[in-house]
């Protein structure tokens, strides 16, 4: 499955992408947003994860993010719960030079359209660490609503931080589209 936007294309992840994920996740600024794990994954761990993807492809949709000049800058995913017609959305732009240029917004919009229109989801949700102000601003701008927090959920450099839970329902997404 390929999803095309104006600034980015979302395509299936390839084995040749994996060393870049490992490199990106060595950067505190990137890893801080997605994991409290003090070390990033190894190439071996990424390879094991990648080999397991085909078995999970009904429930997990993973995409690599390319810019229009074919620069691979990150990845994004939907983890589905088909019984309840919902999915958890995730995004990682690993190349920090690509931050603040509207890529995140377009990636999220493409995945949400795919989720609500193609996969007929009722709800898309996410968890974001309280210190991730860039991501929180992005999600609010897209229309996600905060619905609670998991207190002291992540331990980062000696301190605990909440995880904020946010979601969007299909009807809210449709309303955003018609505005
Ligand atoms: C969070 C992330 C996806 C944002 O992607 P991005 O491409 O930088 O976001 P965009 O350029 O589309 O910006 C979207 C909005 O974020 C906000 N934003 C952008 N730069 C910001 C900054 N420096 N500080 C605070 N908010 C900022 C703005 O509201 C912006 O909208 P606007 O440009 O219309 O004003 C990206 O930084 C990332 O992948 N970080 C590492 C992993 C991570 O934290 N993932 C999210 C886990 S929940």
CSV table of C-alpha atoms and ligand atoms in Angstrom, one decimal:
chain,number,residue,atom,x,y,z
A,1,UNK,CA,0.0,0.0,0.0
A,2,UNK,CA,1.3,3.4,-1.0
A,3,UNK,CA,-0.2,6.7,0.3
A,4,UNK,CA,0.8,9.8,-1.6
A,5,UNK,CA,0.6,13.4,-0.4
A,6,UNK,CA,2.0,16.7,-1.6
A,7,UNK,CA,5.1,16.6,0.5
A,8,UNK,CA,5.5,12.9,1.4
A,9,UNK,CA,4.9,9.4,0.2
A,10,UNK,CA,4.1,6.6,2.7
A,11,UNK,CA,5.4,3.2,1.4
A,12,UNK,CA,6.1,-0.3,2.8
A,13,UNK,CA,9.2,-0.5,5.0
A,14,UNK,CA,12.2,-2.2,3.4
A,15,UNK,CA,15.1,-4.0,5.0
A,16,UNK,CA,17.5,-1.4,3.8
A,17,UNK,CA,15.6,1.2,5.9
A,18,UNK,CA,16.5,-0.5,9.2
A,19,UNK,CA,20.0,0.9,9.8
A,20,UNK,CA,18.5,4.4,9.6
A,21,UNK,CA,16.0,3.6,12.3
A,22,UNK,CA,18.8,2.5,14.5
A,23,UNK,CA,20.8,5.6,13.8
A,24,UNK,CA,17.8,7.9,14.4
A,25,UNK,CA,17.0,6.3,17.7
A,26,UNK,CA,20.5,6.9,19.1
A,27,UNK,CA,19.5,10.6,19.1
A,28,UNK,CA,18.0,11.6,22.5
A,29,UNK,CA,15.8,14.2,20.9
A,30,UNK,CA,14.1,11.6,18.7
A,31,UNK,CA,14.0,8.6,21.1
A,32,UNK,CA,12.6,10.8,23.9
A,33,UNK,CA,9.3,11.1,22.0
A,34,UNK,CA,8.7,7.5,21.6
A,35,UNK,CA,10.4,5.5,24.3
A,36,UNK,CA,11.9,5.9,27.8
A,37,UNK,CA,14.4,3.2,26.8
A,38,UNK,CA,17.8,4.7,27.6
A,39,UNK,CA,19.4,3.0,24.6
A,40,UNK,CA,17.9,2.7,21.1
A,41,UNK,CA,17.4,-0.7,19.5
A,42,UNK,CA,20.2,-2.7,17.8
A,43,UNK,CA,20.2,-3.6,14.1
A,44,UNK,CA,19.6,-7.2,15.2
A,45,UNK,CA,16.5,-6.2,17.1
A,46,UNK,CA,15.2,-4.2,14.2
A,47,UNK,CA,15.8,-7.1,11.8
A,48,UNK,CA,13.9,-9.5,14.2
A,49,UNK,CA,11.0,-7.0,14.3
A,50,UNK,CA,11.1,-6.6,10.5
A,51,UNK,CA,11.0,-10.4,9.9
A,52,UNK,CA,7.9,-10.6,12.1
A,53,UNK,CA,6.0,-8.0,10.1
A,54,UNK,CA,4.3,-10.3,7.5
A,55,UNK,CA,2.6,-12.3,10.2
A,56,UNK,CA,1.1,-9.1,11.7
A,57,UNK,CA,0.2,-7.4,8.5
A,58,UNK,CA,-3.6,-7.6,9.1
A,59,UNK,CA,-3.3,-5.8,12.4
A,60,UNK,CA,-0.3,-3.5,12.0
A,61,UNK,CA,0.1,-1.2,9.1
A,62,UNK,CA,3.7,0.2,9.0
A,63,UNK,CA,4.9,2.7,6.5
A,64,UNK,CA,8.2,4.4,5.7
A,65,UNK,CA,8.0,8.1,5.1
A,66,UNK,CA,9.8,9.5,2.0
A,67,UNK,CA,10.0,13.1,1.0
A,68,UNK,CA,9.2,13.9,-2.7
A,69,UNK,CA,12.9,13.8,-3.5
A,70,UNK,CA,13.0,10.2,-2.1
A,71,UNK,CA,14.7,11.0,1.1
A,72,UNK,CA,13.7,8.5,3.8
A,73,UNK,CA,12.9,10.6,6.9
A,74,UNK,CA,10.9,8.4,9.2
A,75,UNK,CA,8.1,5.9,9.8
A,76,UNK,CA,4.4,5.8,10.8
A,77,UNK,CA,1.9,3.2,11.8
A,78,UNK,CA,-1.6,2.2,12.6
A,79,UNK,CA,-2.1,-0.7,15.1
A,80,UNK,CA,-5.6,-2.0,14.5
A,81,UNK,CA,-8.2,-3.5,16.8
A,82,UNK,CA,-10.6,-4.7,14.1
A,83,UNK,CA,-13.2,-5.9,16.7
A,84,UNK,CA,-13.6,-2.5,18.1
A,85,UNK,CA,-12.9,-0.6,14.8
A,86,UNK,CA,-10.1,1.4,16.3
A,87,UNK,CA,-6.4,1.9,15.8
A,88,UNK,CA,-3.5,3.5,17.6
A,89,UNK,CA,-1.5,5.8,15.4
A,90,UNK,CA,2.2,6.4,15.7
A,91,UNK,CA,4.7,8.6,13.9
A,92,UNK,CA,8.5,9.1,14.0
A,93,UNK,CA,10.3,11.6,11.9
A,94,UNK,CA,13.9,10.5,12.7
A,95,UNK,CA,15.7,13.0,10.6
A,96,UNK,CA,15.5,16.1,12.8
A,97,UNK,CA,16.4,18.4,9.9
A,98,UNK,CA,12.9,17.5,8.6
A,99,UNK,CA,11.1,18.7,11.7
A,100,UNK,CA,8.9,21.8,11.6
A,101,UNK,CA,8.3,21.7,7.8
A,102,UNK,CA,4.8,20.3,7.9
A,103,UNK,CA,5.8,16.7,7.1
A,104,UNK,CA,4.3,15.4,10.4
A,105,UNK,CA,1.0,17.1,9.7
A,106,UNK,CA,0.7,15.6,6.3
A,107,UNK,CA,1.8,12.1,7.4
A,108,UNK,CA,-0.9,12.1,10.1
A,109,UNK,CA,-3.5,13.4,7.7
A,110,UNK,CA,-2.7,10.7,5.2
A,111,UNK,CA,-2.9,7.9,7.8
A,112,UNK,CA,-6.1,9.2,9.3
A,113,UNK,CA,-7.7,9.4,5.8
A,114,UNK,CA,-6.6,5.8,5.2
A,115,UNK,CA,-7.8,4.7,8.6
A,116,UNK,CA,-11.2,6.3,8.5
A,117,UNK,CA,-12.1,6.1,4.8
A,118,UNK,CA,-10.4,2.9,3.6
A,119,UNK,CA,-10.3,0.8,6.8
A,120,UNK,CA,-13.6,2.2,8.0
A,121,UNK,CA,-12.3,2.8,11.6
A,122,UNK,CA,-14.5,4.4,14.2
A,123,UNK,CA,-11.7,5.8,16.4
A,124,UNK,CA,-8.0,6.6,16.2
A,125,UNK,CA,-6.0,7.2,19.3
A,126,UNK,CA,-2.5,7.8,20.6
A,127,UNK,CA,-0.4,8.4,23.7
A,128,UNK,CA,2.0,11.2,23.9
A,129,UNK,CA,4.5,12.1,26.6
A,130,UNK,CA,3.7,15.3,28.5
A,131,UNK,CA,7.0,16.9,27.5
A,132,UNK,CA,6.5,16.4,23.8
A,133,UNK,CA,5.1,19.8,23.2
A,134,UNK,CA,5.7,19.7,19.4
A,135,UNK,CA,3.7,16.5,19.0
A,136,UNK,CA,0.9,17.7,21.3
A,137,UNK,CA,0.6,20.9,19.3
A,138,UNK,CA,0.5,18.9,16.1
A,139,UNK,CA,-2.2,16.5,17.4
A,140,UNK,CA,-4.4,19.4,18.7
A,141,UNK,CA,-4.1,21.1,15.4
A,142,UNK,CA,-5.3,18.0,13.6
A,143,UNK,CA,-8.3,17.8,16.0
A,144,UNK,CA,-7.3,15.1,18.4
A,145,UNK,CA,-9.0,15.5,21.8
A,146,UNK,CA,-7.3,14.9,25.1
A,147,UNK,CA,-9.1,12.2,27.1
A,148,UNK,CA,-6.9,11.6,30.1
A,149,UNK,CA,-3.4,10.8,31.3
A,150,UNK,CA,-1.5,7.9,32.6
A,151,UNK,CA,0.3,9.4,35.5
A,152,UNK,CA,4.1,9.1,35.8
A,153,UNK,CA,4.1,6.7,32.9
A,154,UNK,CA,7.6,7.3,31.5
A,155,UNK,CA,10.9,7.7,33.3
A,156,UNK,CA,13.3,10.0,31.4
A,157,UNK,CA,16.7,11.1,32.7
A,158,UNK,CA,15.7,10.8,36.4
A,159,UNK,CA,12.2,12.1,36.3
A,160,UNK,CA,8.7,10.7,35.7
A,161,UNK,CA,6.3,12.2,33.2
A,162,UNK,CA,2.7,11.6,32.3
A,163,UNK,CA,1.5,10.1,29.1
A,164,UNK,CA,-1.4,12.1,27.6
A,165,UNK,CA,-4.1,10.0,25.8
A,166,UNK,CA,-5.8,11.6,22.8
A,167,UNK,CA,-8.3,10.4,20.3
A,168,UNK,CA,-10.4,11.3,17.3
A,169,UNK,CA,-13.7,9.7,16.3
A,170,UNK,CA,-14.8,9.3,12.7
A,171,UNK,CA,-17.5,11.9,12.9
A,172,UNK,CA,-15.0,14.4,14.3
A,173,UNK,CA,-12.7,13.7,11.4
A,174,UNK,CA,-15.5,14.2,8.9
A,175,UNK,CA,-16.4,17.5,10.5
A,176,UNK,CA,-12.7,18.6,10.3
A,177,UNK,CA,-12.8,17.7,6.5
A,178,UNK,CA,-15.9,19.7,5.8
A,179,UNK,CA,-14.6,22.9,7.5
B,1,LIG,C1,6.4,15.0,16.6
B,1,LIG,C2,6.7,15.1,15.1
B,1,LIG,C3,6.0,13.9,14.4
B,1,LIG,C4,6.3,16.4,14.5
B,1,LIG,O1,6.6,16.4,13.2
B,1,LIG,P1,6.9,17.7,12.4
B,1,LIG,O2,7.1,17.4,10.9
B,1,LIG,O3,8.0,18.5,13.1
B,1,LIG,O4,5.6,18.5,12.5
B,1,LIG,P2,5.0,19.7,11.5
B,1,LIG,O5,6.1,20.4,10.9
B,1,LIG,O6,4.0,19.0,10.7
B,1,LIG,O7,4.3,20.6,12.6
B,1,LIG,C5,3.0,20.4,12.9
B,1,LIG,C6,2.7,21.4,14.1
B,1,LIG,O8,3.6,21.1,15.2
B,1,LIG,C7,3.8,22.3,15.9
B,1,LIG,N1,5.2,22.6,15.9
B,1,LIG,C8,6.1,22.6,14.9
B,1,LIG,N2,7.3,23.0,15.4
B,1,LIG,C9,7.2,23.2,16.7
B,1,LIG,C10,8.1,23.5,17.8
B,1,LIG,N3,9.4,23.7,17.5
B,1,LIG,N4,7.6,23.6,19.0
B,1,LIG,C11,6.3,23.3,19.3
B,1,LIG,N5,5.4,23.0,18.3
B,1,LIG,C12,5.8,22.9,17.1
B,1,LIG,C13,3.0,23.4,15.2
B,1,LIG,O9,1.7,23.5,15.8
B,1,LIG,C14,2.9,22.8,13.8
B,1,LIG,O10,1.9,23.3,13.0
B,1,LIG,P3,2.1,24.6,12.1
B,1,LIG,O11,3.3,24.5,11.4
B,1,LIG,O12,0.8,24.6,11.2
B,1,LIG,O13,2.1,25.8,13.1
B,1,LIG,C15,8.3,14.9,15.0
B,1,LIG,O14,8.9,16.0,15.6
B,1,LIG,C16,8.8,13.6,15.5
B,1,LIG,O15,8.7,12.6,14.8
B,1,LIG,N6,9.5,13.6,16.7
B,1,LIG,C17,10.2,12.4,17.2
B,1,LIG,C18,9.3,11.2,17.5
B,1,LIG,C19,8.0,11.6,18.3
B,1,LIG,O16,8.0,12.4,19.2
B,1,LIG,N7,6.9,11.1,17.8
B,1,LIG,C20,5.6,11.3,18.4
B,1,LIG,C21,5.3,10.4,19.5
B,1,LIG,S1,3.8,10.7,20.2
